[in-house]
mmCIF file of C-alpha atoms and ligand atoms in Angstrom:
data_model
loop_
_atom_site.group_PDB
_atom_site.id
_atom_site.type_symbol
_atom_site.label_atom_id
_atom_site.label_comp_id
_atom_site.label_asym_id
_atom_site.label_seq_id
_atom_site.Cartn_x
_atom_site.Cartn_y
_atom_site.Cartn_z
ATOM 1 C CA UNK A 1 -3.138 -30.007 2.367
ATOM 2 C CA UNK A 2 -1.569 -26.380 3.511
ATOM 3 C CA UNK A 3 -3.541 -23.366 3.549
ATOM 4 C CA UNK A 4 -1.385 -20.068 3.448
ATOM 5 C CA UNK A 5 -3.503 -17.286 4.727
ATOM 6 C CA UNK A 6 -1.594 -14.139 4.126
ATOM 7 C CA UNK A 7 -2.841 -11.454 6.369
ATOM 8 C CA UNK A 8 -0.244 -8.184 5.361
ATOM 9 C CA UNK A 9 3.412 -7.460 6.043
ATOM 10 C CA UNK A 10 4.851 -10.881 7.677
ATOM 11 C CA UNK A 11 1.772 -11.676 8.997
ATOM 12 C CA UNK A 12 1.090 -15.055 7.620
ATOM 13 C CA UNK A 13 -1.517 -18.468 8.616
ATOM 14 C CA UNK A 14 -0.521 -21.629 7.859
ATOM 15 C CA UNK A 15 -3.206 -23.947 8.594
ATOM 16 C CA UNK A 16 -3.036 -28.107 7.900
ATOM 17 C CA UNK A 17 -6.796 -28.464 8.787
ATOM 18 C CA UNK A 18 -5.549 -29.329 12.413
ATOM 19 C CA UNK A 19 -2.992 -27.126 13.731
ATOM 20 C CA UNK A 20 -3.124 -23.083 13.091
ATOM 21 C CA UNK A 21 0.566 -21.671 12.784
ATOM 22 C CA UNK A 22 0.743 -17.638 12.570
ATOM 23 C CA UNK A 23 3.924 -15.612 12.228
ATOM 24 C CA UNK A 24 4.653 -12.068 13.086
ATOM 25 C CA UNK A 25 0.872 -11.176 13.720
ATOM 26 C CA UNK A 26 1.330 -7.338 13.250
ATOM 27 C CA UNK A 27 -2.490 -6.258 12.800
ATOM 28 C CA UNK A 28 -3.570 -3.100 15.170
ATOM 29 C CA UNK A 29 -2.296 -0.029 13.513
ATOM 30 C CA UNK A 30 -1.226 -1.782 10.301
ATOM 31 C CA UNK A 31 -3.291 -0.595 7.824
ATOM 32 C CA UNK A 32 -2.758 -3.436 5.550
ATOM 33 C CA UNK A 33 -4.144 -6.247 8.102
ATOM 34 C CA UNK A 34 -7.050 -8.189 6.955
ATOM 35 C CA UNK A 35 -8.074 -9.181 10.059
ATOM 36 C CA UNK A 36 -8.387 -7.832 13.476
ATOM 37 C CA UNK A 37 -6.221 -9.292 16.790
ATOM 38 C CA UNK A 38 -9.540 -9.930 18.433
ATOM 39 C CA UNK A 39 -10.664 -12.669 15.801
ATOM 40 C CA UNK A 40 -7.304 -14.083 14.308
ATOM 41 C CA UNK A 41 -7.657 -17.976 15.595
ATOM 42 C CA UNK A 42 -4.209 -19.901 16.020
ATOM 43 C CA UNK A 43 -2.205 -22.751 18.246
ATOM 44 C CA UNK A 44 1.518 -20.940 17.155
ATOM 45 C CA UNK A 45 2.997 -18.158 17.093
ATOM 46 C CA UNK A 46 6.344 -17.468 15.643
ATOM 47 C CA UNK A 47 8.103 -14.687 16.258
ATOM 48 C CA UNK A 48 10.933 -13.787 13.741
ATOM 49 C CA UNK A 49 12.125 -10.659 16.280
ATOM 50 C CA UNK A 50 10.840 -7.707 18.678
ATOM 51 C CA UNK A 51 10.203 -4.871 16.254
ATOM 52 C CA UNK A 52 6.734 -3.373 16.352
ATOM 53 C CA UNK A 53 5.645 -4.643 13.129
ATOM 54 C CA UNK A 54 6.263 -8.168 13.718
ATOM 55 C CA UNK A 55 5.472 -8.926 17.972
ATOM 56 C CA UNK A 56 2.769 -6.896 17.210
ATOM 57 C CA UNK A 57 0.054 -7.978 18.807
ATOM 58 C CA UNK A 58 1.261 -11.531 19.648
ATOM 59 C CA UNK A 59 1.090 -11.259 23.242
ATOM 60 C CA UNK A 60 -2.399 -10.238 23.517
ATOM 61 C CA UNK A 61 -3.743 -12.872 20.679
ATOM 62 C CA UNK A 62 -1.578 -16.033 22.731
ATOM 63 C CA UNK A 63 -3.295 -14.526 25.978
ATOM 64 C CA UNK A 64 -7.057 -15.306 23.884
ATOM 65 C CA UNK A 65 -6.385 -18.074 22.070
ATOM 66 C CA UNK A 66 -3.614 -19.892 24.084
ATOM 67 C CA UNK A 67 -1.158 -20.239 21.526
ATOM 68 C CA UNK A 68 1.890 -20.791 22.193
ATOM 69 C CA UNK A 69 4.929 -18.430 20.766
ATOM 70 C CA UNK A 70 7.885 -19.811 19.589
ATOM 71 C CA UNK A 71 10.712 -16.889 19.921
ATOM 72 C CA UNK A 72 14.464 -16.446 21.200
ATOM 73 C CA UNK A 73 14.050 -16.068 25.059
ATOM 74 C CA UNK A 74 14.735 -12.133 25.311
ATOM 75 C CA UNK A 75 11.779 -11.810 22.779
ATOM 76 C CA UNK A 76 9.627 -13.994 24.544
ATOM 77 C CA UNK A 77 10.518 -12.064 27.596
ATOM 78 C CA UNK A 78 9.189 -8.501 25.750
ATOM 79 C CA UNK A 79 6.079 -10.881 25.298
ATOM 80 C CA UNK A 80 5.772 -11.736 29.064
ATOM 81 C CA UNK A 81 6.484 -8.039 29.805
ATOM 82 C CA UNK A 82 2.884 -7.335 28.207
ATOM 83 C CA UNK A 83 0.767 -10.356 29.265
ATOM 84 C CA UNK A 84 1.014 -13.092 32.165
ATOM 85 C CA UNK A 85 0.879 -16.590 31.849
ATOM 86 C CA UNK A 86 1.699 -17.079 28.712
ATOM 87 C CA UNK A 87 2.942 -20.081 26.749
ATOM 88 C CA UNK A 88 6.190 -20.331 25.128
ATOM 89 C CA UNK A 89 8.731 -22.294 23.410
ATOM 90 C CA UNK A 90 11.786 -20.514 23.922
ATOM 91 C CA UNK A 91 14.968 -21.023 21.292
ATOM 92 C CA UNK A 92 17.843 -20.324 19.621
ATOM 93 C CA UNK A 93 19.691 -20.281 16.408
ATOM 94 C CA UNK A 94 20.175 -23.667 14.908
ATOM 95 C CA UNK A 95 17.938 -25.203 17.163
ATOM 96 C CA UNK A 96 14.814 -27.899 15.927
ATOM 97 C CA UNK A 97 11.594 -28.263 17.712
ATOM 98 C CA UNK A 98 9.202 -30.858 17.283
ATOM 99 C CA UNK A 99 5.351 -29.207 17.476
ATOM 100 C CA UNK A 100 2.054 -31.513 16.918
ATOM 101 C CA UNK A 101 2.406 -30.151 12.983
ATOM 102 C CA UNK A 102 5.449 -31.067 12.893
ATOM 103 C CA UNK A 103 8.741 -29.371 13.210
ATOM 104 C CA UNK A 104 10.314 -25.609 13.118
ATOM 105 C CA UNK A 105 14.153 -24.628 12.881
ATOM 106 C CA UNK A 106 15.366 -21.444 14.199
ATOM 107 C CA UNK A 107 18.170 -19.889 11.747
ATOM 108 C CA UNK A 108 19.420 -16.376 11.170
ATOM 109 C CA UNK A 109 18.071 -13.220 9.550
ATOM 110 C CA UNK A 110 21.123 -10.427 9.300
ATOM 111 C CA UNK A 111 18.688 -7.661 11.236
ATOM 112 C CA UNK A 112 18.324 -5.955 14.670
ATOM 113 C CA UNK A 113 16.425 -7.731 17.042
ATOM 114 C CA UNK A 114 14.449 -4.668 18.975
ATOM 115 C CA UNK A 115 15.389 -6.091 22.331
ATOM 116 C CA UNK A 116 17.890 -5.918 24.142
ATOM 117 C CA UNK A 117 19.991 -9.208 23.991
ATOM 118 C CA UNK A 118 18.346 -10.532 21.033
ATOM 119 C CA UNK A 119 18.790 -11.344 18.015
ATOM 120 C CA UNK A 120 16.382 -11.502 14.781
ATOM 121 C CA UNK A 121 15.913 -14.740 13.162
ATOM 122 C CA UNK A 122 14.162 -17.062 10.369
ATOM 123 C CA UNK A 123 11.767 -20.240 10.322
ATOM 124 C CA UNK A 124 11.744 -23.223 8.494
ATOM 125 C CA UNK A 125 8.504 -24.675 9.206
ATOM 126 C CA UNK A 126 7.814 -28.114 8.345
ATOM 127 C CA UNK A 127 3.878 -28.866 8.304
ATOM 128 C CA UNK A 128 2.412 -31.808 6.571
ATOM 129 C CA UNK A 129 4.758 -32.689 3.774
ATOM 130 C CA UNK A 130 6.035 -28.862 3.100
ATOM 131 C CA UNK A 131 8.871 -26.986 3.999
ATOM 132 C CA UNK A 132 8.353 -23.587 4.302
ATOM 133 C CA UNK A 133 10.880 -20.555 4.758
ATOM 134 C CA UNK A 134 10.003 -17.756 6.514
ATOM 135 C CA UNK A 135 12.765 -15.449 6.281
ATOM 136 C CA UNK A 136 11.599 -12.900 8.939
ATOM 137 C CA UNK A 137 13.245 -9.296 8.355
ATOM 138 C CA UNK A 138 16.637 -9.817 7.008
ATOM 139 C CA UNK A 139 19.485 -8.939 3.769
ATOM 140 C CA UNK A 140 19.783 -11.277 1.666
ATOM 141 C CA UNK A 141 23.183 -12.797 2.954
ATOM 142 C CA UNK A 142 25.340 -16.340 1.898
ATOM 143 C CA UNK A 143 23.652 -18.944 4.680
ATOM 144 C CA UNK A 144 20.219 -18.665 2.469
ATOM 145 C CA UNK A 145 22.486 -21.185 0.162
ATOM 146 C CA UNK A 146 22.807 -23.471 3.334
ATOM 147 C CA UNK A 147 19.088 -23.790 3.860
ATOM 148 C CA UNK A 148 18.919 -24.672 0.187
ATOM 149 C CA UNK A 149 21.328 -27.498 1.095
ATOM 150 C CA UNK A 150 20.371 -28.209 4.450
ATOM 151 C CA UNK A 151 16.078 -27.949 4.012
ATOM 152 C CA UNK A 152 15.379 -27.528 0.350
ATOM 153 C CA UNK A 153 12.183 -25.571 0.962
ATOM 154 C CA UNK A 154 9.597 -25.701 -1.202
ATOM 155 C CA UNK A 155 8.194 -22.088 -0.769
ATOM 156 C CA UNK A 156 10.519 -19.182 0.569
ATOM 157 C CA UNK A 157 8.412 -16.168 1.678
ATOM 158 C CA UNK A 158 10.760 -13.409 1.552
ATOM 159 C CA UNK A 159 10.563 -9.341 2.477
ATOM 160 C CA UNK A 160 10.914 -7.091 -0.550
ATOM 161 C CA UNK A 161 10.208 -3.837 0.817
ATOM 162 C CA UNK A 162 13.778 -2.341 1.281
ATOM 163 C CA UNK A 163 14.443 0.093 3.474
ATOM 164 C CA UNK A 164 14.617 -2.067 6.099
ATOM 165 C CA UNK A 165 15.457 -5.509 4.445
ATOM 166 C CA UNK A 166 16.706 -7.002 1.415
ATOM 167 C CA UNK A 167 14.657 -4.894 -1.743
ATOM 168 C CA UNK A 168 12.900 -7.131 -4.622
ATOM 169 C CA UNK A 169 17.249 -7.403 -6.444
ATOM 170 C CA UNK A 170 18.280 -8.963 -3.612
ATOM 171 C CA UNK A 171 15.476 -10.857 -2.935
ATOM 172 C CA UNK A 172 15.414 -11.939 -6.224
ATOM 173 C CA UNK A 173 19.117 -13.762 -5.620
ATOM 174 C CA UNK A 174 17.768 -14.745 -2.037
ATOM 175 C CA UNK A 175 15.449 -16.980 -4.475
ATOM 176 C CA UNK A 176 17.997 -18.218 -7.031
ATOM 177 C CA UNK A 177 20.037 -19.256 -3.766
ATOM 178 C CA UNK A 178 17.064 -20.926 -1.654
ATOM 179 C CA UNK A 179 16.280 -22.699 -4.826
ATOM 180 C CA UNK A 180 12.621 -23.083 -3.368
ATOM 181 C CA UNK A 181 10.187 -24.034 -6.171
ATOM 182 C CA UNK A 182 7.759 -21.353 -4.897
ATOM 183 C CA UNK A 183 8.305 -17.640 -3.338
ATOM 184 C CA UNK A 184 5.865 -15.400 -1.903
ATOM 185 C CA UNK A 185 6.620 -11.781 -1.468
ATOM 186 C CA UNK A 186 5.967 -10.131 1.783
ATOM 187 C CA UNK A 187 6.584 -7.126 4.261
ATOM 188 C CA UNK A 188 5.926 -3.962 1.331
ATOM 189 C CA UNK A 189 3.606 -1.125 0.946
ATOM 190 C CA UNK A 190 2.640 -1.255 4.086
ATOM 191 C CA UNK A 191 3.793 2.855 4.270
ATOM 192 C CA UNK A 192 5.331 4.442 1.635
ATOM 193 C CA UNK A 193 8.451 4.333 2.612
ATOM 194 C CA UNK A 194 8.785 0.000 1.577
ATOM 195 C CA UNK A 195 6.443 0.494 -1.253
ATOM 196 C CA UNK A 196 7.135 -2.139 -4.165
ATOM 197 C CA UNK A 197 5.700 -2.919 -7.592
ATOM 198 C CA UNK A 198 5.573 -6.850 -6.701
ATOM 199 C CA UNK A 199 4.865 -7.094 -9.953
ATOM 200 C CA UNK A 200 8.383 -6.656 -11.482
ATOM 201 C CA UNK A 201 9.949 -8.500 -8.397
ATOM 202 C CA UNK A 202 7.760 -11.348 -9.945
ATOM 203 C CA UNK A 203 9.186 -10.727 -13.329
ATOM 204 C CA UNK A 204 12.816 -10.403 -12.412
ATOM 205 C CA UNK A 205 12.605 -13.769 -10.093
ATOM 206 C CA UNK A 206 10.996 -15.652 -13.042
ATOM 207 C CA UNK A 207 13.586 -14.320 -15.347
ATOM 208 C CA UNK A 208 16.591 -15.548 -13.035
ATOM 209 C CA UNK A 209 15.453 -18.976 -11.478
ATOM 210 C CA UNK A 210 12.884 -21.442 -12.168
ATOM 211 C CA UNK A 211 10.661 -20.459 -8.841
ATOM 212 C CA UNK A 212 6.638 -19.526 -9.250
ATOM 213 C CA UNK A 213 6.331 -15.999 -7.518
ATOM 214 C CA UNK A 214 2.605 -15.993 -5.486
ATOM 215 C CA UNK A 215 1.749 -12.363 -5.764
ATOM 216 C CA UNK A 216 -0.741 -12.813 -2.099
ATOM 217 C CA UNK A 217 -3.314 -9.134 -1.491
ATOM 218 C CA UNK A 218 -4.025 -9.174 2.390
ATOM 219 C CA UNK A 219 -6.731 -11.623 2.858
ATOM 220 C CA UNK A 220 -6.280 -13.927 0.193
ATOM 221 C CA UNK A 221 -4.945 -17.378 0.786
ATOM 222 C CA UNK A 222 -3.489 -20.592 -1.756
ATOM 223 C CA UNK A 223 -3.007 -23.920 -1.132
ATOM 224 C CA UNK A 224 0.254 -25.055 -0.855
ATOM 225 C CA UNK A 225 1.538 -27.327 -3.838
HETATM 226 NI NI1 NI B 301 12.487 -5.422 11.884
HETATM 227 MN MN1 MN B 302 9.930 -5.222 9.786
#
């Protein structure tokens, strides 16, 4: 069994009942976060890019904890910039790396990276027996039908918000392309300006494909199915 903890914007736990993996923890000064930096517990951290709202507060919490964070090097290297001694798993697009849970794929998000060499990216994280796609910040572009044919996943959390990523249209065709059997909106109304009536992204998704859309309020949690 999968626990998805969703925790606001990308900030998401999934938890096997062994291994703790978080992404983008983004929790001091986002005033959707449901928990604080000081008491989130993980073993992972995955970093989709270097933007404020998703490094966050990652280097701090894998200082505590000792998780390690799995990133593209020049984002791991903002990371080290903040706190010493950390652990990492530095990669790339494309790459696979095999983690006690399992396994987790780097691919690509179409998005700036917020450091300098970088580049933003997606996860598909394989825990137990699920295959989850976190798409990180990104527009909905034509490789999302790849990881349909290359990972079939069976839940695709996806940003909504606009603005800065694909809005709840184009994340509605990110779905009918991932063909995942399960989506879970994420990254809006966290400010104004990437507020979103989830609701009717729910209703537009269930119209077009044959996905279940997981409307998640910070702090609530499923298991996955
Ligand atoms: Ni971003
Ligand atoms: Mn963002």
């Amino acid at each position: 069994m999968v626990k998805l903890t969703y925790y606001g914007h990308s900030c998401v736990l999934l938890d096997d009942g062994r291994h703790k993996v978080l992404t983008d923890p983004f929790l001091t000064g986002n005033p959707q976060a449901s928990v604080r930096a000081e008491d989130v517990a993980c073993d992972y951290i995955l970093l989709s890019h270097a933007h404020g709202d998703h490094l966050g507060d990652a280097p701090e919490i894998a200082k505590r904890t000792g998780a390690a964070i799995v990133a593209i090097p020049e984002v791991l290297g903002a990371c080290e910039q903040r706190a010493q001694g950390l652990q990492g798993v530095p990669m790339n697009l494309g790459g696979t790396v095999k983690l006690p849970f399992g396994k987790v794929r780097m691919v690509p998000a179409l998005h700036s990276s917020g450091v300098a060499g970088g580049i933003a990216c997606g996860f598909i994280i394989y825990i137990a027996d699920k295959v989850v796609y976190f798409a990180g910040d990104t527009a909905l572009f034509p490789y999302m039908k790849l990881i349909a044919e290359q990972d079939a996943p069976d839940y695709a959390l996806l940003p909504i918000g606009d603005n800065y990523t694909m809005g709840p249209d184009d994340a509605a065709r990110a779905a009918e392309w991932l063909q995942a059997r399960h989506v879970i909106p994420i990254h809006y109304n966290t400010w104004p300006v990437i507020a979103q009536d989830a609701a009717h992204f729910k209703a537009i998704t269930e119209a077009a494909t044959t996905a279940e859309v997981h409307i998640l309020d910070p702090g609530t949690s499923c298991q996955l199915v």
